[in-house]
Structures are given as structure tokens and as C-alpha cells.
Coordinates of C-alpha atoms in Angstrom, one line a residue:
X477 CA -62.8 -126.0 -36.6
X478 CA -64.8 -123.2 -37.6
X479 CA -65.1 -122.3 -41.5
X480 CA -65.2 -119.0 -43.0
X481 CA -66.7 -118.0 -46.0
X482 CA -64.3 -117.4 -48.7
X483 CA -63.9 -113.9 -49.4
X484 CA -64.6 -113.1 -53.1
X485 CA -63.2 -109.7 -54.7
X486 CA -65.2 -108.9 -58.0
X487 CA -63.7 -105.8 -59.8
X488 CA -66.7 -104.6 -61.9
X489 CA -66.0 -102.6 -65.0
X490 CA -66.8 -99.1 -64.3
X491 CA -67.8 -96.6 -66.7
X492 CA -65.3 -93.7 -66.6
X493 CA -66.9 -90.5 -67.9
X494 CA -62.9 -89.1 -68.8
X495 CA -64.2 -85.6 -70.3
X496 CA -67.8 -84.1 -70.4
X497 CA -67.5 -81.3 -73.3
X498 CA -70.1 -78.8 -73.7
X499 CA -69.1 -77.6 -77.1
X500 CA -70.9 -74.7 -79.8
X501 CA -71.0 -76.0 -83.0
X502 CA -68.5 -74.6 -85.3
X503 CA -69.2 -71.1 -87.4
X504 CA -67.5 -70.4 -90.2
X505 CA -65.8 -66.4 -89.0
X506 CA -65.8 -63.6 -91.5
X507 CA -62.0 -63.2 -90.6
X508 CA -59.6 -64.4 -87.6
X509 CA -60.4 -60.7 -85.7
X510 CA -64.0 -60.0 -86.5
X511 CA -65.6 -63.4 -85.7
X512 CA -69.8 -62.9 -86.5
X513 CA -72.6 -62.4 -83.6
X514 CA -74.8 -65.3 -82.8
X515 CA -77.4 -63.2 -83.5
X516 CA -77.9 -59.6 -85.4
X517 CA -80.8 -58.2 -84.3
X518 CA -82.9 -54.8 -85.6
X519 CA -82.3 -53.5 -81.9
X520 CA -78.5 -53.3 -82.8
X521 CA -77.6 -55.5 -79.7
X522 CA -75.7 -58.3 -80.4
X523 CA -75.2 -61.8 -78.9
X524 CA -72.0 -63.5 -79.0
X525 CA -71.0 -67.0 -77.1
X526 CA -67.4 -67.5 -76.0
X527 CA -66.4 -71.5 -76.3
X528 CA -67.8 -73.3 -73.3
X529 CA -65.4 -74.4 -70.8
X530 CA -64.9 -78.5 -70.9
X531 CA -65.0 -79.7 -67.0
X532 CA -64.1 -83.6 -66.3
X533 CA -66.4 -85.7 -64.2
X534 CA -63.7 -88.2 -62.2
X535 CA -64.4 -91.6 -61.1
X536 CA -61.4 -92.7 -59.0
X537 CA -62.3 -95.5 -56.7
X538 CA -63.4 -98.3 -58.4
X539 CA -65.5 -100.5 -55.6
X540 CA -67.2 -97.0 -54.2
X541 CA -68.2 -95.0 -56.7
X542 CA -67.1 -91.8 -55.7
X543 CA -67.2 -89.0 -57.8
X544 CA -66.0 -85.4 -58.1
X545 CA -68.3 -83.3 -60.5
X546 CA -68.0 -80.3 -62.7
X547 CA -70.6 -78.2 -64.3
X548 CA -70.0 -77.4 -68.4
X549 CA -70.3 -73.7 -68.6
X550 CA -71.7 -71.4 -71.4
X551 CA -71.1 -67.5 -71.9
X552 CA -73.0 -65.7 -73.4
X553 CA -72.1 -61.9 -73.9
X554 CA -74.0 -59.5 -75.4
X555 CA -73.4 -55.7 -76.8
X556 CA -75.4 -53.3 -75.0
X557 CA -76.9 -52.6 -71.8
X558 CA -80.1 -53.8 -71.3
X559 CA -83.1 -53.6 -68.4
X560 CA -85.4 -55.8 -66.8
X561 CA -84.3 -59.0 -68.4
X562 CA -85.9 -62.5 -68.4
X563 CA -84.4 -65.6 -69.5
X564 CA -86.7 -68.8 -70.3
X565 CA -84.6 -72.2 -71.7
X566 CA -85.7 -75.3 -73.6
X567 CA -82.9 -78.7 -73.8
X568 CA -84.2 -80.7 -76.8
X569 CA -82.6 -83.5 -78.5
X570 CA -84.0 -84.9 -81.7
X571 CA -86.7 -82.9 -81.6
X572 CA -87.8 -84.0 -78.2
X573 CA -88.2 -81.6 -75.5
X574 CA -86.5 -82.9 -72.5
X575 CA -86.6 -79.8 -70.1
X576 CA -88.0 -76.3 -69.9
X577 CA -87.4 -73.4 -67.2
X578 CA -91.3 -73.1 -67.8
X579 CA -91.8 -76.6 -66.0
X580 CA -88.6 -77.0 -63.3
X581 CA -87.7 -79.9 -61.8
X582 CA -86.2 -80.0 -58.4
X583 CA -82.9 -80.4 -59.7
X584 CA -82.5 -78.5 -62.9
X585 CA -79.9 -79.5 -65.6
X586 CA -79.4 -75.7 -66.3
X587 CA -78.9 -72.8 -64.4
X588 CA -78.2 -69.4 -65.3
X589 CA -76.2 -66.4 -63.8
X590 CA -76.7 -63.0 -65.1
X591 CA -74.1 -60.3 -64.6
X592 CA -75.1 -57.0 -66.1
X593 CA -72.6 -55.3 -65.7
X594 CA -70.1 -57.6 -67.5
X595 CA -73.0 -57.8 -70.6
X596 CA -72.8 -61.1 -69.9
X597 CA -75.5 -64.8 -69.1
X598 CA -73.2 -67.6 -67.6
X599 CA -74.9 -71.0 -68.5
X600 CA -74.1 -74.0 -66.1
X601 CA -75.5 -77.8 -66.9
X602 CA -74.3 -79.9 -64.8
X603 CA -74.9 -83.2 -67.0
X604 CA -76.2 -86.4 -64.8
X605 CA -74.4 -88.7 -66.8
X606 CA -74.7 -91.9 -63.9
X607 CA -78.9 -91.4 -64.5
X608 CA -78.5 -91.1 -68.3
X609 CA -78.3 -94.3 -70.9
X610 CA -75.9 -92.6 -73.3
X611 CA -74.2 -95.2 -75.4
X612 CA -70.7 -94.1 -76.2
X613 CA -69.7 -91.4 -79.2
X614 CA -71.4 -88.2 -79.8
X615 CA -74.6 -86.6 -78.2
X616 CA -76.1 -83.7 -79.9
X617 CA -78.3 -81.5 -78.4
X618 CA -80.0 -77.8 -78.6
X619 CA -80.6 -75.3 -76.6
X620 CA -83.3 -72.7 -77.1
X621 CA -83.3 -69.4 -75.2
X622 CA -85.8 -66.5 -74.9
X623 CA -84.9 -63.2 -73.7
X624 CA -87.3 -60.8 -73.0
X625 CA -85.4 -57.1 -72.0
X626 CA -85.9 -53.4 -72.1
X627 CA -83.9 -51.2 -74.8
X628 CA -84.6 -47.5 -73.8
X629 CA -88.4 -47.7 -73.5
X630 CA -89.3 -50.6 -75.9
X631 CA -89.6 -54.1 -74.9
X632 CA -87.7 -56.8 -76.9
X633 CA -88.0 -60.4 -77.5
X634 CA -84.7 -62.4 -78.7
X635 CA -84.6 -66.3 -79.8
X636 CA -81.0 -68.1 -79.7
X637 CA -80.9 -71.3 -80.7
X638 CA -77.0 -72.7 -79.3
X639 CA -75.9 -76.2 -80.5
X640 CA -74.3 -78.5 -78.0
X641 CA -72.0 -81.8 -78.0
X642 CA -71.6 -83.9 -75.2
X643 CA -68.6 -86.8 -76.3
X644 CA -68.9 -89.7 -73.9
X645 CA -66.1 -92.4 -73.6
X646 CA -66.2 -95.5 -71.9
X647 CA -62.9 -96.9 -70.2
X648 CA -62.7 -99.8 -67.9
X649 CA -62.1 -99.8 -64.1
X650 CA -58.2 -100.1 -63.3
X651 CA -57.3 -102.8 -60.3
X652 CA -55.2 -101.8 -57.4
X653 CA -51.5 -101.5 -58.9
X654 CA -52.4 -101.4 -62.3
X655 CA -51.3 -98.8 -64.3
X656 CA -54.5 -96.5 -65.9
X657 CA -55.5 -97.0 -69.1
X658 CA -55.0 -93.9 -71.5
X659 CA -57.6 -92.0 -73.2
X660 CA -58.3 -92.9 -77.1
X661 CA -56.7 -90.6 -79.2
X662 CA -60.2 -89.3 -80.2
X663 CA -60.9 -87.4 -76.8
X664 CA -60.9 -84.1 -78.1
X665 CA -58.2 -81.9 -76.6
X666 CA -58.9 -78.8 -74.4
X667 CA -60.7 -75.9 -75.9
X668 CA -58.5 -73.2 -77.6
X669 CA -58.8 -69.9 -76.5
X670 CA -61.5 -68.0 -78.3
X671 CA -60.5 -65.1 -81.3
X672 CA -60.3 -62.1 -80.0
X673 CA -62.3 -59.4 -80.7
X674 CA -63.3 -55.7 -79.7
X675 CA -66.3 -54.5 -79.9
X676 CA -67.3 -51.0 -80.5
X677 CA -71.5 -50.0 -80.2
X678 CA -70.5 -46.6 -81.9
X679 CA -67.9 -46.4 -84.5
X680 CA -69.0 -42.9 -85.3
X681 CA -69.5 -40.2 -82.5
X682 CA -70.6 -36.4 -82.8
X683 CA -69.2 -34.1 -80.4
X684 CA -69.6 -30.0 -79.6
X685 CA -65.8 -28.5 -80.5
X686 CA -63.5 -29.4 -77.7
X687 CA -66.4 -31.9 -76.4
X688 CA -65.5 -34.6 -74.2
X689 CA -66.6 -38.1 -75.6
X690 CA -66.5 -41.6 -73.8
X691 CA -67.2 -45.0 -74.6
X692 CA -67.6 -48.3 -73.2
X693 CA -65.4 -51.2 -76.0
X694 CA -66.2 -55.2 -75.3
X695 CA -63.4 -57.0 -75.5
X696 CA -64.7 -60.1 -76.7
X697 CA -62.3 -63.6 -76.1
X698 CA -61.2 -62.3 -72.1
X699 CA -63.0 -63.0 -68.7
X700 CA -60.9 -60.0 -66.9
X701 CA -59.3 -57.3 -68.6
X702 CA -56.8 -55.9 -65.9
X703 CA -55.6 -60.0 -65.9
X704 CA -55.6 -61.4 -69.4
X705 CA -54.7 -58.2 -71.3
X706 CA -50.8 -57.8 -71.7
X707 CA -50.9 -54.2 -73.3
X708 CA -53.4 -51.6 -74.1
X709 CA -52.4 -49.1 -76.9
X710 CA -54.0 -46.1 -78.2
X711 CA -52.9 -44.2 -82.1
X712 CA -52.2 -41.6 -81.9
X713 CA -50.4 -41.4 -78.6
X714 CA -52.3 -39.3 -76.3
X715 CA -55.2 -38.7 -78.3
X716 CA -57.5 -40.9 -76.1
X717 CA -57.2 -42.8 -71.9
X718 CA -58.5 -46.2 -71.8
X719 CA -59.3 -47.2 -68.5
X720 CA -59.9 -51.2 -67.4
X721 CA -63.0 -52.0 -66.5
X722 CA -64.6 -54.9 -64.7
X723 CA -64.9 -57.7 -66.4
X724 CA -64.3 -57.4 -70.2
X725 CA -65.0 -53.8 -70.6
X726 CA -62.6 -50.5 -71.3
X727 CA -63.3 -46.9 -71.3
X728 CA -62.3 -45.0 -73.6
X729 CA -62.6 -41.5 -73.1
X730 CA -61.1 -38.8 -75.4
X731 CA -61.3 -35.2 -76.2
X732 CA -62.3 -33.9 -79.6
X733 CA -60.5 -30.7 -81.3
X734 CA -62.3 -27.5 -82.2
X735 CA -63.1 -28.8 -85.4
X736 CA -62.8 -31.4 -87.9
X737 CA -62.4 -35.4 -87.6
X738 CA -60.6 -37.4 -84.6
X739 CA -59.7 -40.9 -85.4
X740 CA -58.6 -43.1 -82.5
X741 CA -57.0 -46.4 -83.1
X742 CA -57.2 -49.1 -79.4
X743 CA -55.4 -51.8 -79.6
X744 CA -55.2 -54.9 -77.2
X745 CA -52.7 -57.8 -77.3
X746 CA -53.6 -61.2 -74.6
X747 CA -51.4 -62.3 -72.3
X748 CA -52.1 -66.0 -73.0
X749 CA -51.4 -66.3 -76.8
X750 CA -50.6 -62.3 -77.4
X751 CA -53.1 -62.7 -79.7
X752 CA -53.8 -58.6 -80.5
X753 CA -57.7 -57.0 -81.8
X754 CA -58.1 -53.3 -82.8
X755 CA -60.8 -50.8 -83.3
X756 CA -60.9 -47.6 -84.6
X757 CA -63.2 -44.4 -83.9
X758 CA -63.6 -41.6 -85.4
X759 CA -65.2 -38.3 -83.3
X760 CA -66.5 -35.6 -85.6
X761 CA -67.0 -32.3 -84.6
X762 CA -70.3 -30.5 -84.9
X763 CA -70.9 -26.9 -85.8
X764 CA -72.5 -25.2 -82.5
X765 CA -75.9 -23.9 -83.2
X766 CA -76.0 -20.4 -82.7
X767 CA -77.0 -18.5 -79.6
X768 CA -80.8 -17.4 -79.3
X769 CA -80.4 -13.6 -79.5
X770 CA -81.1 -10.6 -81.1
X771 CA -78.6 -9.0 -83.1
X772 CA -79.4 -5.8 -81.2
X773 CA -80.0 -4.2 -77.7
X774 CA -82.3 -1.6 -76.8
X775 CA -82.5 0.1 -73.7
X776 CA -84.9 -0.2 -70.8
X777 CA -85.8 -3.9 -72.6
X778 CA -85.2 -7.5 -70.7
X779 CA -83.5 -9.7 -73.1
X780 CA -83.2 -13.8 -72.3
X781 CA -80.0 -14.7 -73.9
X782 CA -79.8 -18.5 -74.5
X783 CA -76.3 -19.6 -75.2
X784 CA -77.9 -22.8 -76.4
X785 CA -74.8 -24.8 -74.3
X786 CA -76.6 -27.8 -73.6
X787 CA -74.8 -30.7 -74.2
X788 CA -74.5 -33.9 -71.9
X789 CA -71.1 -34.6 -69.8
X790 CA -69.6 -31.4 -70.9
X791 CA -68.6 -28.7 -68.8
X792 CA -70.4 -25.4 -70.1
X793 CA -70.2 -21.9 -69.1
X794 CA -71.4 -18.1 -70.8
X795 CA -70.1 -15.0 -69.9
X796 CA -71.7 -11.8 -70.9
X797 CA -69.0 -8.4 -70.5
X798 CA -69.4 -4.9 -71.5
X799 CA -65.8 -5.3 -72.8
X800 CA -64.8 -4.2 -69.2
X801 CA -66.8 -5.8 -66.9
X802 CA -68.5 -9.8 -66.2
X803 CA -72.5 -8.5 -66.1
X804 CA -73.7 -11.8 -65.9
X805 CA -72.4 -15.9 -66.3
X806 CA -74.0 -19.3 -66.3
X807 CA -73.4 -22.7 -66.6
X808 CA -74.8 -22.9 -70.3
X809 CA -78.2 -21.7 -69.4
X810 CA -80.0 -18.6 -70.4
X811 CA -78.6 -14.9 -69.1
X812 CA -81.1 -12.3 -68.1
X813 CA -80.0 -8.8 -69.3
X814 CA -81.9 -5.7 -68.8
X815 CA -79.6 -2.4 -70.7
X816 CA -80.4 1.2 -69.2
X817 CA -80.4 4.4 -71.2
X818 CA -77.2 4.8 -69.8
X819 CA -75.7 1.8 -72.0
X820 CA -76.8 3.0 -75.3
X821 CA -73.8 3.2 -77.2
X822 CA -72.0 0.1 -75.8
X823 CA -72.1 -3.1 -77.2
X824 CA -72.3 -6.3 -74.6
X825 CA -70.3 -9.4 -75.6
X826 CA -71.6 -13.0 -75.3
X827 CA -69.0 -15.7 -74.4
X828 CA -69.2 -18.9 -74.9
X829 CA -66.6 -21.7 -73.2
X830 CA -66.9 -25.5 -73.5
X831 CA -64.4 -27.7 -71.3
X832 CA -62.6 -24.3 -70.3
X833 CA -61.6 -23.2 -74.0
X834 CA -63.1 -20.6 -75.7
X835 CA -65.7 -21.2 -78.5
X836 CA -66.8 -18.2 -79.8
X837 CA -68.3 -14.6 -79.1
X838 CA -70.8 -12.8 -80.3
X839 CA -71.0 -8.8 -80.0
X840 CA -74.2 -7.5 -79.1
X841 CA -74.8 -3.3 -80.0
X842 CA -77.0 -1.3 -77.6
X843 CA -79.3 1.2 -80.0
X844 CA -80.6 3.7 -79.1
X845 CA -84.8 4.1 -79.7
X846 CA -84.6 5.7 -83.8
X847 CA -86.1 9.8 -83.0
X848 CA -90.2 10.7 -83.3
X849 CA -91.8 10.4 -86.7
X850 CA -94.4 12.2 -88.2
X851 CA -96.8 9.6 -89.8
X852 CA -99.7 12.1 -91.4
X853 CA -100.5 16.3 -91.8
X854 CA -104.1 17.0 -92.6
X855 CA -106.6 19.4 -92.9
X856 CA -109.4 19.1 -90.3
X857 CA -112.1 21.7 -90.5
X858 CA -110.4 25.1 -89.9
X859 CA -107.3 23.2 -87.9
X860 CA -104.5 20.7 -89.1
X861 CA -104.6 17.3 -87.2
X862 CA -100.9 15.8 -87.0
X863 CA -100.3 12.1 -86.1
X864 CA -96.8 10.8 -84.5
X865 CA -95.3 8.1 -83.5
X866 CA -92.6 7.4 -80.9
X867 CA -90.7 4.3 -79.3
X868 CA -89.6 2.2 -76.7
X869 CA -90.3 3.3 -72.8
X870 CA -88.6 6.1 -70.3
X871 CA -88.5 5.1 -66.5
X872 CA -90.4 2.2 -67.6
X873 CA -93.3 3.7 -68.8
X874 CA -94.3 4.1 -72.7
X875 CA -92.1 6.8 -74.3
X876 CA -94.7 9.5 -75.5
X877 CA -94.2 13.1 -77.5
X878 CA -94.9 16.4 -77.3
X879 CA -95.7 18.3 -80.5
X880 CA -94.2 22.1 -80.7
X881 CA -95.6 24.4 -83.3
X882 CA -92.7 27.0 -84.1
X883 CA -94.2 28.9 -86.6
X884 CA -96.7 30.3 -87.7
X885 CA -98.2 31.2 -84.4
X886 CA -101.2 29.1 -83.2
X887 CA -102.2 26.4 -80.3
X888 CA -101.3 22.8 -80.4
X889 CA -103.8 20.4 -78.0
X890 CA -103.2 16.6 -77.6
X891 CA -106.0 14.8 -78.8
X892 CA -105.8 11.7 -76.0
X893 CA -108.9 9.5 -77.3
X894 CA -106.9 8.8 -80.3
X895 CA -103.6 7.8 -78.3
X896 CA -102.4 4.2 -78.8
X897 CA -99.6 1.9 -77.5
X898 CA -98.9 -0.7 -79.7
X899 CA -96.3 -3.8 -78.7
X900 CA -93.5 -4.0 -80.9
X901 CA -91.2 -7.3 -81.3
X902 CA -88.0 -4.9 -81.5
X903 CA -88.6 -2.1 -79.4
X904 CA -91.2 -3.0 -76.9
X905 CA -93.8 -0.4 -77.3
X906 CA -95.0 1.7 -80.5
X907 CA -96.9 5.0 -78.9
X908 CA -99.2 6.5 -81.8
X909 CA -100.4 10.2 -80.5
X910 CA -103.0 12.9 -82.5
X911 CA -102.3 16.4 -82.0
X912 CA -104.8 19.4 -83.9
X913 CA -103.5 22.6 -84.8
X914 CA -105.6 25.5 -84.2
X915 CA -105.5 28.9 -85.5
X916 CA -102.9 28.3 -88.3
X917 CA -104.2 28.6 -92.1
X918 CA -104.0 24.7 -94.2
X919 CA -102.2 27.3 -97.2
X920 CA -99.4 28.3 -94.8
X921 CA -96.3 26.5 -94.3
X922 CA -96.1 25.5 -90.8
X923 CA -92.8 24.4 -88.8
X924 CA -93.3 21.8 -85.8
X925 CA -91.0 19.9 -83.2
X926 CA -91.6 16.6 -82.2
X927 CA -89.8 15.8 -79.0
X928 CA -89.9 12.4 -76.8
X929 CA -89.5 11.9 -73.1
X930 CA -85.7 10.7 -73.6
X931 CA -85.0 14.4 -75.6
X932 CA -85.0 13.2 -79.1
X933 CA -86.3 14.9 -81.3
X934 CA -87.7 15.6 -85.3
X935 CA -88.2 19.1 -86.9
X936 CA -90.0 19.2 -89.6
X937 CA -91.4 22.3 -92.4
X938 CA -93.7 22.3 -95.5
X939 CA -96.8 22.7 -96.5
X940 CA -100.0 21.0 -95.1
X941 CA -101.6 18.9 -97.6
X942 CA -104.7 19.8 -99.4
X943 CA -108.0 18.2 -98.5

């Protein structure tokens, strides 16, 4: 008769890992709704860190050893948009540095997920308990971060430090049939959910009159929006839109009135715990600069007429009319106006329109060119030398004078060497002419008429001045 070797069942005690919490040390909050950053910083962007999110490592099969595994994770959300960001990490415990992204090993404790357009660094560490010799109790450790991002043009550096728990709890193996032991009553129960919070980058926003203003809010305490959010409201109704976002993010967009202050009130309420955070913003209307242009027209001149309509995401337009007529319109940039003689005498209006309502208009009078002038008389040997002066252009070209001398009788000759065209601000050109007198007495009273190419015209009488 054969013998078999007895067959020996050992049950070994196993160490059950029951919960694996990655937990931030507690911060006293300024208030239940306006819990503080992790981190001010003189960049105004802000760092704050939602609760991590406790995952269980399982044991259930006591001779084999097999395991289902979690990874801990870590958010990190921050307040503003940020470019070409790097992330380096340090795990320390003690004081002693037990890994850095600077040195990886081949399986890394810590990996991180960046989403920018949630704002937001998703920490994983998936803890190898089984190659650790963790006593049971409480584990503290530290994690160190350094992120290096761009904020408009400048480079940045930021330094978190984040303080982390791992609670480790030893329970023996449970043999076939036997019912499983419970958890001590000092497992820590699941993680509440986090205050809720909305953040707003710009509590203060200066708009045109009727300007259109947007802005992105952070909720701060959701994953999702559209899923966790029960209701959305805005005070006063209809004064603002908010529009879901992905991720934790909402739109607000609003439209401000033609002058004054807006204040706009958001409020959110969660689904889970209806748990509600508000915000308030206030829009404040600033006075539109004036319009680059002269207070005046003159014909035959080309004017550049800048609305000064140049404000981002609004919907601009000027219109210039001759009360009757559209001469010229643009989308906020400068109009190009050019009056003939034949306008002297109206007046041109400038239009300005944000967002389709009506700002303002400004009148704009064509003159005409003011009549000749008769700058000096003088004796000049036996004749009497006059000098004019006359203004603006005819056809485009300077606008010169002709002297007439109506009494006494004598001859009037252009002197052209001393002719000279001067550039004026207001009316273009300046025309400076000589003219002598000949055969007329310096004692005699003289009469003469000064007439321009356009037909204006100066008389003038009296005496010529003694030498």
C-alpha cells in the first residue's frame, strides 16, 4: 500500500491594505464659501487643491495574492490660463528625498496629467504598498512641486509644497466560510465633498457704453459643470447668459448699458449636497474718447476722420452723412473725406454705433476760406508796394489774388519774386503776394480791390502811410 504525503493547509495572515488615503492636510478656510488658495502669488494666479480622492487596494484571495489596484489622485486647479508649462516633483518624508521627476525610475510613484483647458494638474501615485515596510498607523509625507509657465510674455516660477497622509491598517486573512473581519472604527470615512467656491479673475470690468463683456468663472468644488451643477442663476434676471463650459468653467457674458455701473450676481447650487457659491461683478462703463477731428471743414482739403472705435469683441461701425446722404462708413476705422467748394455751407455729421445702438454724433461745419487781406501799404520810391494774403487752394492749386486799383488812376504790376506759399495747419496753404503801384501820389488816398480765384473779395480806402 502506497502512502501519500499528508496534505498540510497553512492559512498565513495576510496584510490587508483596507483603504489607501491620499489626504491634504487640513487649512483652516476664511469662511465656508471662500475657502483660501494654496498659493497667492504676485502673478495673480492662484493654486487651489480639491481633496484627493481615497482609492482602496483589495486583497481577496488569501493563498494567491491577488490584488486589484487603485491610484490616489490629486487636483490641482489653478486660476488663469497659462503657456508652456513644466512640472518637476519631489516625494520626501522626514526630510529624506525618496523620489524626483529629475531622476525617474522605471516605474514612477507619480504621474501627472495636465488639462489646460480645465486649469487644471491631475496627480496620480499609485503607492506600492507590498514593496514598502510601513508599520501600521499614519505615514506623512510631502510633496514639492515646481512650475515653470508663461503669463503673457514673462516667465514664472511657482513652488507648492502639498502635505500628504497615507493611513495603513493591518487586518488578518479570513479562512474559507469565515465571515470578514470589520474595519476599526479608526478607518477614516470617505472624503466629503469639497466647499464650493466660484472664482472670478476680474471682479471689476471696464466696458465702451453698450460694450459687450465676457468672462470665464471657476467653479471650484465640481469636476463637470453641465453634471454636478443642479441650477445656474443670474441677479438680475436677464442681465447676464452663462453658458457651461467644459470641465469646471462658465461663461458669462453680458451687455453693459450706455452708462453707469452693472452689477451681476451668478449663483450655483450642486446637485450632490445643493451646496450653493455666488459671485458678483460689476461692469462700469467708460466715457468714449472723443473722435480725432477738427471742429471744422474746409473745402478742397482731405480730412482723416478717426472715430477712435477700437475696442476688442465689439461690433463697431461710423457713418459720416451730409444730413441727407451716407458719404462714407467703416467698421470703427478712419473715414477719408475730401469737401468741394460746392459743400461750403453744409455741415457733415459723424456717427458713431457700438453693438448696433447709437453712441453719439458729432456735427462737422464746412467754412468757407475767410476773404483776401491786406497785410501792409507802403511807400516805395515814387510807387506804393501792397502786400496780400489769401487762402486755401482753387482746382487744387494755391488760391492766389489779383489786386485792382479803382481810384486814383495808375498801374498795378505783380511783383512774383516776392510771392510765397506758406502751409497752414487749418487751411492748407497761406499765398503771400507783392503788388507796386505806379503812377499814384503816397499823399493821395487810393481805393483798391483784392479779389481771389474763388471770387472773394476785400475793398479797401485810405490813405498810404508815410515813409
Amino acid at each position: 500500500m502506497s502512502r501519500h504525503p499528508k496534505r498540510v493547509e497553512l492559512y498565513f495572515v495576510l496584510y490587508l491594505v483596507a483603504l489607501l488615503l491620499l489626504l491634504f492636510e487640513p487649512h483652516a478656510p476664511e469662511s465656508q464659501t471662500q475657502p483660501p488658495p494654496l498659493l497667492p502669488s504676485e502673478t495673480a494666479v492662484e493654486f487651489f487643491p480639491d481633496p484627493s480622492e481615497p482609492r482602496c487596494i483589495v486583497a481577496d484571495s488569501a493563498g494567491h495574492r491577488v490584488l486589484q489596484v487603485y491610484d490616489s489622485v490629486i487636483s490641482l486647479r489653478y486660476s488663469r490660463p497659462l503657456q508652456h508649462v513644466t512640472v518637476s516633483l519631489q516625494l520626501d518624508s522626514a526630510g529624506s528625498l525618496l523620489w524626483s521627476s529629475e531622476q525617474p525610475r522605471l516605474q514612477a510613484p507619480i504621474t501627472v496629467e495636465h488639462t489646460p483647458e480645465e486649469r487644471r494638474f491631475q496627480l496620480r501615485w499609485r503607492f506600492r504598498w507590498w514593496d514598502t515596510e510601513l508599520s501600521p498607523g499614519v505615514h506623512e509625507y510631502r510633496l514639492r512641486m515646481r512650475i515653470d509657465y508663461t503669463l503673457g510674455t514673462v516667465r514664472h516660477v511657482e513652488r507648492l509644497s502639498l502635505p500628504l497622509r497615507v493611513s495603513l491598517f493591518l487586518l488578518p486573512a479570513v479562512e474559507p466560510g469565515q465571515p470578514p473581519a470589520s474595519l476599526p472604527p479608526s478607518v477614516p470615512a470617505a472624503s466629503p465633498l469639497p466647499p464650493l467656491r466660484l472664482f472670478v479673475p476680474d471682479t471689476l470690468l471696464e466696458v465702451p457704453p453698450f460694450g459687450q463683456w465676457s468672462l470665464e468663472l471657476t467653479v471650484f468644488g465640481v469636476e463637470d459643470v453641465r453634471r454636478e451643477l443642479d441650477s445656474i442663476f443670474v441677479q438680475p434676471a436677464g442681465a447676464a447668459w452663462v453658458k457651461p463650459q467644459n470641465g469646471s468653467t462658465l461663461l458669462v457674458q453680458g451687455r453693459a448699458p450706455q452708462e453707469g455701473t452693472q452689477r451681476v450676481r451668478v449663483t450655483v447650487i450642486r446637485h450632490a449636497d445643493r451646496q450653493t457659491a455666488a459671485a458678483t461683478l460689476t461692469a462700469v462703463v467708460q466715457p468714449l474718447p472723443r473722435p480725432d477731428v477738427p471742429e471744422e471743414l474746409y473745402p478742397e482739403r482731405e480730412y482723416r476722420l478717426d472715430p477712435r472705435l477700437r475696442f476688442s469683441g465689439q461690433e463697431t461701425r461710423a457713418e459720416l452723412t451730409d444730413g441727407q446722404r451716407l458719404l462714407a462708413s467703416s467698421p470703427g476705422t478712419p473715414l477719408v473725406v475730401r469737401p468741394t467748394l460746392s459743400d461750403t455751407g453744409k455741415v457733415l455729421v459723424l456717427r458713431r454705433f457700438l453693438n448696433d445702438q447709437l453712441l453719439d454724433e458729432l456735427r462737422l461745419p464746412i467754412r468757407d476760406f475767410p476773404a483776401p487781406e491786406l497785410l501792409s501799404l507802403r511807400p516805395e520810391g515814387t510807387a506804393v508796394k501792397v502786400r496780400t494774403r489769401c487762402f486755401g487752394t482753387v482746382g487744387g492749386s494755391p488760391n492766389e489774388c489779383r489786386c485792382e486799383l479803382l481810384s486814383p488812376a495808375g498801374k498795378v504790376r505783380e511783383l512774383r519774386g516776392d510771392l510765397r506759399r506758406i502751409l497752414h495747419e487749418r487751411y492748407g496753404f497761406v499765398i503771400e503776394q507783392s503788388f507796386l503801384l505806379e503812377g499814384v501820389s503816397p499823399s493821395a488816398p487810393v481805393t483798391l480791390l483784392l479779389r481771389d480765384r474763388a471770387g472773394r473779395q476785400l475793398r479797401w480806402s485810405g490813405h498810404v502811410p508815410p515813409r
